[in-house]
Amino acid sequence: MALHDDHASDNAVLRIRHDVYLKEFLKDEFDAKQFASNNLLSKSVAEQLSHLAEGITLLDKQIHTQVTLHHEDLLQQAVSVEAIEGVLDSMRTRIDSLRGSVNRIKSKIVEPYNKIVMRNTQLSRMQTACDILRRVQRILSLSPRLASVEIPPRELIKVATALGEIEWLASGVDWEGIDVIANELANAAKLRAQLRKKGELLLAEGWSAGQAGSMASAMQVLTPLGILKEAVLRLLSEKEEAVAAAARKATDPSIGGSSARTGPGKVTMPSVGHGAQFRAALWGQLDSVAEMIISTANQAHQMRRALASRRESAAMFDGDEVINEFIQRLLARVASEFESAIRASSAVRQAFESEYPKLVRLLENVVHQLKPLVETRADLWTIVAPSMTPLENAFLSRSLSRLLDPIHLLFLNKQPVLADVDGLGRVISTELMIGEMCPSLAAPVARNVAKAVQLFAGKSEMLLEDAYSVAGALTSGHQRNIDLCNALWSLHETTGKASKSTTLPAEARPAIDAALQTLWDLIQGVVDRLLASLAGCVRAILASMHQEDFNVASVDPHSVSLYVRELQDFAGRVRRDFLAPLHCTPVLFARARTLLEELYFCAACHIVLLRPVSAAGKQRLTADSNAIEQALMSLAEGAPAAKVLRAIRVALFQSHDALLASPSVGEALPVSTAMLLLISRASDDLQSPHATCQWTQEKFVTWMLEHNERDRVLLIKVTLENYASAAKNRALTSFDPVYPALVDLLQRALQAHAVAS
């Protein structure tokens, strides 16, 4: 049944929605008047009424159906509505009761409240009246102090204090209609201007005298008037403008009788012949400006002390901050004036650029004097640095030109002259002195010097020729290399002395040191190539001693071998033609020392490889080794002594046991060399190491030079092992007499190297 009713309800809704006449009633924007007017025009009234009656009947049926379906629910909701109405009636009764109680309480407290408000108003008015009366009384009592027409200096502070109190009493009150103190207030207003003028005058006088006490007295006058900060700031502004005006006047191109004239484009051009006069006047004025800045800053510092002595002043504003900012503004204004003068006048710009270090020293001195007066961590130089940057760049460009131009001129003839190099050294010394006088310029000037030195080194290196062999006679290529090396050394010495004689900051040293190292390395390269050729020739001459016969019956004790005479002639020629002309003695000594040690050892190795050697041959070898030592030591002044050759000369005549006990073995005489000497005394069965390796004596000595003592001993050990193995294979009943001594030395050497490792 319920399903049937729901279906019937849905059909009724569909009929209304599809009915052309009835569906208009379902629209949200339905307008009854519009609907009636439209339908009366299109249809008859009877037809419309019939349609409406049909629709109403349909709706009645649907309502009846819905009521029938939900009868119980509707009854339950009706009961709930009745219960809610009962609750609402009960709440309404209680609310009415509460409203009545509130009204009764309100009627009881309104009257007391109104009385309290009225009493408060009366009390407030009485307090205001009492305050005004007290103020009037106090003003009237203070007014006699302001009665005098001319205030004595001693009374300024008292009068100012009284006036300040009167102004404080008069503030915040409407005095309209109170005529009893009208004259006093008018008199106070007139007196204020007089006191202000005198207080500011007293403050200016104290400033000029640099006396903190006088300024403190002026502050006692200005503080009660409430104008202390205003007066201080005004005075500081005036002093700042005075310094700026002095800087502006100092950089005015018309000073010093320069008779400046205006050229095309309104460029200021000083007249010819007045440049020196203009610059003298300019620097004189700038010195005065610097003194004025320092004096003004010191006076400001005295003002800071005066402000700090007054608690009232410290409460009104921060005196330290004001003075710090003032001193920094002074520098900024002066720098700004300089910058404007540089842009406006080419004469000023040229004077500053050409004598920039003088300007820097001037400003650095000012900054140094002001630094203790500024209680801040800020670097004062950063204030003036931006305006100095264009001048610094121009000066450094000129400085670099002064350094580089002489170098280009030196190499125009393809060969620098020592006298000109000395002139370049003087230029470098002058530039470095600028860095000493102006620490801020030290690092950039040092970099310019380094660039000049490196340019000189680069140009010299390009002129060096591949002529380093000392086997032949001196050639023009050799001479060119020697001259260039001497020029490089001269520049190294003059630059190094100039650097050491000037007190440069630490940050300027690395550039100079790097440039000097470049020169040193280039000179060392030339010396190393010459010494390498020398070493090759000496080794070849020493190797020729194996062509001599030292197994002779007798020798002339006053003569030496042919190879020694050749070495003496070669050493004398090399010293005379190649080494003596070189001025770089420290470089030559440093490189020759190591080389001579190698050549001494080379000669000792060749000597101990000779076999057989008779007693007369030992005498000849003694004379030869002494002559070799003298010839090699003559190559360089201060050459080291040939300890190994001297030890060899002694060891040649020692027995096996004496050699083993000699303290020189392992010290002046390497163990490997002592072992080779013993092997040279053995029979042919015990071969020398070079024969075992099938090397020439020269190749073996070269190997000895290239390896350390441990490797040398191990190579000799192989020789001894081969000998022992061969003796065992041949079933020999005994070893060579030197073999035990060799084994002893070998064990000592291996133990020493094992401990060292």
Coordinates of C-alpha atoms in Angstrom, one line a residue, residues 671-673 675-676 679 689 692-693 695 700 703-704 707-722 742 745-747 749-751 753-754 757:
V671 CA 133.1 2.3 3.5
S672 CA 132.4 1.5 -0.2
T673 CA 135.5 3.5 -1.2
M675 CA 136.4 -1.6 0.1
L676 CA 137.3 -0.7 -3.5
I679 CA 139.9 -4.9 -3.8
P689 CA 132.9 -4.5 -9.3
T692 CA 132.0 -8.0 -12.6
C693 CA 129.2 -5.8 -14.1
W695 CA 131.1 -1.7 -17.2
F700 CA 130.9 2.6 -12.8
W703 CA 126.7 4.8 -11.1
M704 CA 128.5 5.4 -7.7
H707 CA 123.4 6.0 -5.8
N708 CA 123.6 6.1 -2.0
E709 CA 126.1 4.3 0.2
R710 CA 123.9 1.4 0.9
D711 CA 123.4 0.6 -2.8
R712 CA 127.2 0.9 -3.4
V713 CA 127.9 -1.6 -0.5
L714 CA 125.3 -4.1 -1.9
L715 CA 126.9 -4.0 -5.3
I716 CA 130.3 -4.7 -3.8
K717 CA 128.7 -7.5 -1.8
V718 CA 127.6 -9.2 -5.1
T719 CA 131.2 -9.0 -6.3
L720 CA 132.5 -10.6 -3.1
E721 CA 129.8 -13.3 -3.3
N722 CA 130.8 -14.1 -6.9
L742 CA 136.5 -6.9 3.0
L745 CA 134.0 -3.9 6.3
L746 CA 130.9 -5.3 4.6
Q747 CA 129.4 -6.5 7.9
A749 CA 128.5 -1.4 6.7
L750 CA 125.4 -3.6 6.6
Q751 CA 124.9 -3.3 10.3
H753 CA 122.6 0.7 7.5
A754 CA 120.3 -1.8 9.2
S757 CA 116.8 2.1 8.6

